[in-house]
């Protein structure tokens, strides 16, 4: 009987330690997360995206003065965005995680990642877009060859394919 109490106490302690394990991980401070953002040059990336956005909008909406778009992403708006991102990082990373990320991003390799990753992602997106288009064309061609799709890429048996509209009740 004493053995059961002893084992029960050990099991209870193990459960408490197991439950307390994740809770022992400390949440990173806002200052720590903002330091990570600074080391990763996130504010500069947002400003760069803002400039690209203003160029696109200036081209697409010529009736709006360029000065409006130029000021669309300013220091205050970037600071606001960074502040909104802090809780996200605090929810997904511990203080130890952020310390490790800071150590990495402050290293020469980390700074190379900061510099090269946007370029590699852009190039990768271009390759992915081309790959997706090629795959889609191959699929469409295979479906046309089987007769599942007609030359226009539509289902041959559908009302849309023969130009007649679907009318409910007929």
mmCIF file of C-alpha atoms in Angstrom:
data_model
loop_
_atom_site.group_PDB
_atom_site.id
_atom_site.type_symbol
_atom_site.label_atom_id
_atom_site.label_comp_id
_atom_site.label_asym_id
_atom_site.label_seq_id
_atom_site.Cartn_x
_atom_site.Cartn_y
_atom_site.Cartn_z
ATOM 1 C CA UNK A 1 0.000 0.000 0.000
ATOM 2 C CA UNK A 2 2.831 2.383 0.780
ATOM 3 C CA UNK A 3 4.338 1.424 -2.550
ATOM 4 C CA UNK A 4 1.188 2.611 -4.376
ATOM 5 C CA UNK A 5 1.318 5.983 -2.638
ATOM 6 C CA UNK A 6 4.998 6.332 -3.481
ATOM 7 C CA UNK A 7 4.407 5.450 -7.157
ATOM 8 C CA UNK A 8 1.414 7.779 -7.266
ATOM 9 C CA UNK A 9 3.553 10.606 -5.920
ATOM 10 C CA UNK A 10 6.214 9.954 -8.557
ATOM 11 C CA UNK A 11 3.608 9.846 -11.313
ATOM 12 C CA UNK A 12 2.058 13.077 -10.052
ATOM 13 C CA UNK A 13 5.450 14.778 -9.894
ATOM 14 C CA UNK A 14 6.274 13.583 -13.409
ATOM 15 C CA UNK A 15 2.988 14.976 -14.686
ATOM 16 C CA UNK A 16 3.655 18.312 -13.003
ATOM 17 C CA UNK A 17 7.175 18.481 -14.394
ATOM 18 C CA UNK A 18 5.934 17.537 -17.847
ATOM 19 C CA UNK A 19 3.239 20.189 -17.705
ATOM 20 C CA UNK A 20 5.648 22.769 -16.341
ATOM 21 C CA UNK A 21 8.339 21.974 -18.922
ATOM 22 C CA UNK A 22 6.997 24.143 -21.761
ATOM 23 C CA UNK A 23 5.928 26.826 -19.284
ATOM 24 C CA UNK A 24 9.553 27.187 -18.152
ATOM 25 C CA UNK A 25 10.460 28.572 -21.582
ATOM 26 C CA UNK A 26 10.441 32.319 -21.301
ATOM 27 C CA UNK A 27 8.762 34.579 -23.772
ATOM 28 C CA UNK A 28 11.115 36.936 -25.578
ATOM 29 C CA UNK A 29 10.879 40.601 -24.679
ATOM 30 C CA UNK A 30 9.679 43.181 -27.155
ATOM 31 C CA UNK A 31 13.186 44.668 -27.123
ATOM 32 C CA UNK A 32 14.707 41.271 -27.967
ATOM 33 C CA UNK A 33 12.306 40.721 -30.884
ATOM 34 C CA UNK A 34 12.818 44.244 -32.201
ATOM 35 C CA UNK A 35 16.581 43.674 -32.067
ATOM 36 C CA UNK A 36 16.061 40.575 -34.233
ATOM 37 C CA UNK A 37 14.012 42.646 -36.692
ATOM 38 C CA UNK A 38 16.826 45.210 -36.798
ATOM 39 C CA UNK A 39 19.522 42.580 -37.390
ATOM 40 C CA UNK A 40 17.375 40.978 -40.123
ATOM 41 C CA UNK A 41 16.828 44.436 -41.695
ATOM 42 C CA UNK A 42 13.070 43.837 -41.757
ATOM 43 C CA UNK A 43 12.302 47.546 -41.640
ATOM 44 C CA UNK A 44 14.461 48.094 -44.730
ATOM 45 C CA UNK A 45 12.675 45.234 -46.524
ATOM 46 C CA UNK A 46 9.292 46.786 -45.742
ATOM 47 C CA UNK A 47 10.478 50.182 -46.987
ATOM 48 C CA UNK A 48 11.801 48.527 -50.161
ATOM 49 C CA UNK A 49 8.443 46.786 -50.706
ATOM 50 C CA UNK A 50 6.728 50.126 -50.106
ATOM 51 C CA UNK A 51 8.827 51.728 -52.840
ATOM 52 C CA UNK A 52 7.944 48.907 -55.226
ATOM 53 C CA UNK A 53 4.290 49.339 -54.285
ATOM 54 C CA UNK A 54 4.435 53.093 -54.874
ATOM 55 C CA UNK A 55 6.032 52.541 -58.290
ATOM 56 C CA UNK A 56 3.342 50.041 -59.240
ATOM 57 C CA UNK A 57 0.518 52.242 -57.968
ATOM 58 C CA UNK A 58 1.973 55.328 -59.649
ATOM 59 C CA UNK A 59 1.924 53.430 -62.923
ATOM 60 C CA UNK A 60 -1.529 51.858 -62.412
ATOM 61 C CA UNK A 61 -3.234 54.935 -60.951
ATOM 62 C CA UNK A 62 -1.628 57.918 -62.711
ATOM 63 C CA UNK A 63 -4.302 60.356 -61.498
ATOM 64 C CA UNK A 64 -2.954 60.100 -57.928
ATOM 65 C CA UNK A 65 0.173 62.211 -57.367
ATOM 66 C CA UNK A 66 3.414 60.249 -56.943
ATOM 67 C CA UNK A 67 4.041 62.120 -53.682
ATOM 68 C CA UNK A 68 1.049 60.312 -52.133
ATOM 69 C CA UNK A 69 2.458 56.880 -52.891
ATOM 70 C CA UNK A 70 6.004 57.896 -51.947
ATOM 71 C CA UNK A 71 4.845 58.625 -48.403
ATOM 72 C CA UNK A 72 2.570 55.594 -48.140
ATOM 73 C CA UNK A 73 5.180 53.536 -46.305
ATOM 74 C CA UNK A 74 7.026 55.863 -43.956
ATOM 75 C CA UNK A 75 9.009 55.369 -40.753
ATOM 76 C CA UNK A 76 5.930 55.626 -38.538
ATOM 77 C CA UNK A 77 3.967 53.036 -40.541
ATOM 78 C CA UNK A 78 6.958 50.654 -40.570
ATOM 79 C CA UNK A 79 7.337 51.064 -36.812
ATOM 80 C CA UNK A 80 3.619 50.318 -36.420
ATOM 81 C CA UNK A 81 3.969 47.154 -38.522
ATOM 82 C CA UNK A 82 7.010 45.990 -36.542
ATOM 83 C CA UNK A 83 5.042 46.540 -33.324
ATOM 84 C CA UNK A 84 2.207 44.403 -34.662
ATOM 85 C CA UNK A 85 4.656 41.654 -35.577
ATOM 86 C CA UNK A 86 6.315 41.478 -32.136
ATOM 87 C CA UNK A 87 3.496 39.453 -30.499
ATOM 88 C CA UNK A 88 3.600 36.971 -33.381
ATOM 89 C CA UNK A 89 7.281 36.269 -32.765
ATOM 90 C CA UNK A 90 6.662 36.172 -29.006
ATOM 91 C CA UNK A 91 3.988 33.521 -29.548
ATOM 92 C CA UNK A 92 6.117 31.295 -31.775
ATOM 93 C CA UNK A 93 9.619 31.690 -30.341
ATOM 94 C CA UNK A 94 11.123 31.519 -26.868
ATOM 95 C CA UNK A 95 13.669 34.004 -25.567
ATOM 96 C CA UNK A 96 16.286 31.289 -26.130
ATOM 97 C CA UNK A 97 15.131 30.871 -29.753
ATOM 98 C CA UNK A 98 15.406 34.606 -30.397
ATOM 99 C CA UNK A 99 18.866 34.667 -28.772
ATOM 100 C CA UNK A 100 19.940 31.875 -31.135
ATOM 101 C CA UNK A 101 18.465 33.684 -34.137
ATOM 102 C CA UNK A 102 20.232 36.878 -33.100
ATOM 103 C CA UNK A 103 23.515 35.010 -32.843
ATOM 104 C CA UNK A 104 22.973 33.535 -36.308
ATOM 105 C CA UNK A 105 21.803 36.719 -38.024
ATOM 106 C CA UNK A 106 24.671 38.704 -36.504
ATOM 107 C CA UNK A 107 27.165 36.234 -37.973
ATOM 108 C CA UNK A 108 28.647 36.723 -41.461
ATOM 109 C CA UNK A 109 26.553 33.813 -42.779
ATOM 110 C CA UNK A 110 23.417 35.252 -41.207
ATOM 111 C CA UNK A 111 24.050 38.613 -42.832
ATOM 112 C CA UNK A 112 24.604 36.865 -46.165
ATOM 113 C CA UNK A 113 21.226 35.156 -45.729
ATOM 114 C CA UNK A 114 19.635 38.552 -45.014
ATOM 115 C CA UNK A 115 21.177 39.954 -48.205
ATOM 116 C CA UNK A 116 20.723 36.984 -50.520
ATOM 117 C CA UNK A 117 17.407 35.471 -49.395
ATOM 118 C CA UNK A 118 15.175 38.124 -51.012
ATOM 119 C CA UNK A 119 17.034 37.657 -54.297
ATOM 120 C CA UNK A 120 16.879 33.868 -54.142
ATOM 121 C CA UNK A 121 13.189 33.957 -53.220
ATOM 122 C CA UNK A 122 12.437 36.272 -56.149
ATOM 123 C CA UNK A 123 14.374 34.059 -58.543
ATOM 124 C CA UNK A 124 12.747 30.979 -57.036
ATOM 125 C CA UNK A 125 9.288 32.477 -57.505
ATOM 126 C CA UNK A 126 10.075 33.158 -61.170
ATOM 127 C CA UNK A 127 11.267 29.583 -61.653
ATOM 128 C CA UNK A 128 8.201 28.291 -59.766
ATOM 129 C CA UNK A 129 5.849 30.407 -61.878
ATOM 130 C CA UNK A 130 7.409 29.123 -65.111
ATOM 131 C CA UNK A 131 7.350 25.541 -63.798
ATOM 132 C CA UNK A 132 3.662 25.907 -62.866
ATOM 133 C CA UNK A 133 2.808 27.259 -66.307
ATOM 134 C CA UNK A 134 4.682 24.400 -68.002
ATOM 135 C CA UNK A 135 2.958 21.811 -65.795
ATOM 136 C CA UNK A 136 -0.457 23.363 -66.464
ATOM 137 C CA UNK A 137 0.134 23.378 -70.230
ATOM 138 C CA UNK A 138 1.278 19.743 -70.146
ATOM 139 C CA UNK A 139 -1.837 18.813 -68.176
ATOM 140 C CA UNK A 140 -4.140 20.712 -70.534
ATOM 141 C CA UNK A 141 -2.480 19.137 -73.567
ATOM 142 C CA UNK A 142 -2.825 15.663 -72.062
ATOM 143 C CA UNK A 143 -6.511 16.298 -71.292
ATOM 144 C CA UNK A 144 -7.081 17.624 -74.823
ATOM 145 C CA UNK A 145 -5.382 14.570 -76.287
ATOM 146 C CA UNK A 146 -7.707 12.318 -74.264
ATOM 147 C CA UNK A 147 -10.708 14.356 -75.360
ATOM 148 C CA UNK A 148 -11.522 15.497 -71.828
ATOM 149 C CA UNK A 149 -10.959 19.114 -72.904
ATOM 150 C CA UNK A 150 -11.543 20.652 -76.326
ATOM 151 C CA UNK A 151 -9.157 22.943 -78.191
ATOM 152 C CA UNK A 152 -10.337 25.968 -76.179
ATOM 153 C CA UNK A 153 -9.598 24.132 -72.921
ATOM 154 C CA UNK A 154 -13.282 23.645 -72.087
ATOM 155 C CA UNK A 155 -15.262 20.510 -71.385
ATOM 156 C CA UNK A 156 -16.750 19.452 -74.743
ATOM 157 C CA UNK A 157 -20.005 18.253 -73.213
ATOM 158 C CA UNK A 158 -20.657 21.384 -71.172
ATOM 159 C CA UNK A 159 -23.169 24.054 -72.256
ATOM 160 C CA UNK A 160 -20.389 26.640 -71.993
ATOM 161 C CA UNK A 161 -18.361 24.747 -74.601
ATOM 162 C CA UNK A 162 -21.065 24.794 -77.270
ATOM 163 C CA UNK A 163 -22.112 28.394 -76.599
ATOM 164 C CA UNK A 164 -25.486 27.583 -75.048
ATOM 165 C CA UNK A 165 -26.194 28.911 -71.602
ATOM 166 C CA UNK A 166 -27.609 26.761 -68.853
ATOM 167 C CA UNK A 167 -31.192 27.662 -68.057
ATOM 168 C CA UNK A 168 -32.617 26.161 -64.868
ATOM 169 C CA UNK A 169 -35.853 24.236 -65.359
ATOM 170 C CA UNK A 170 -35.319 23.459 -69.069
#
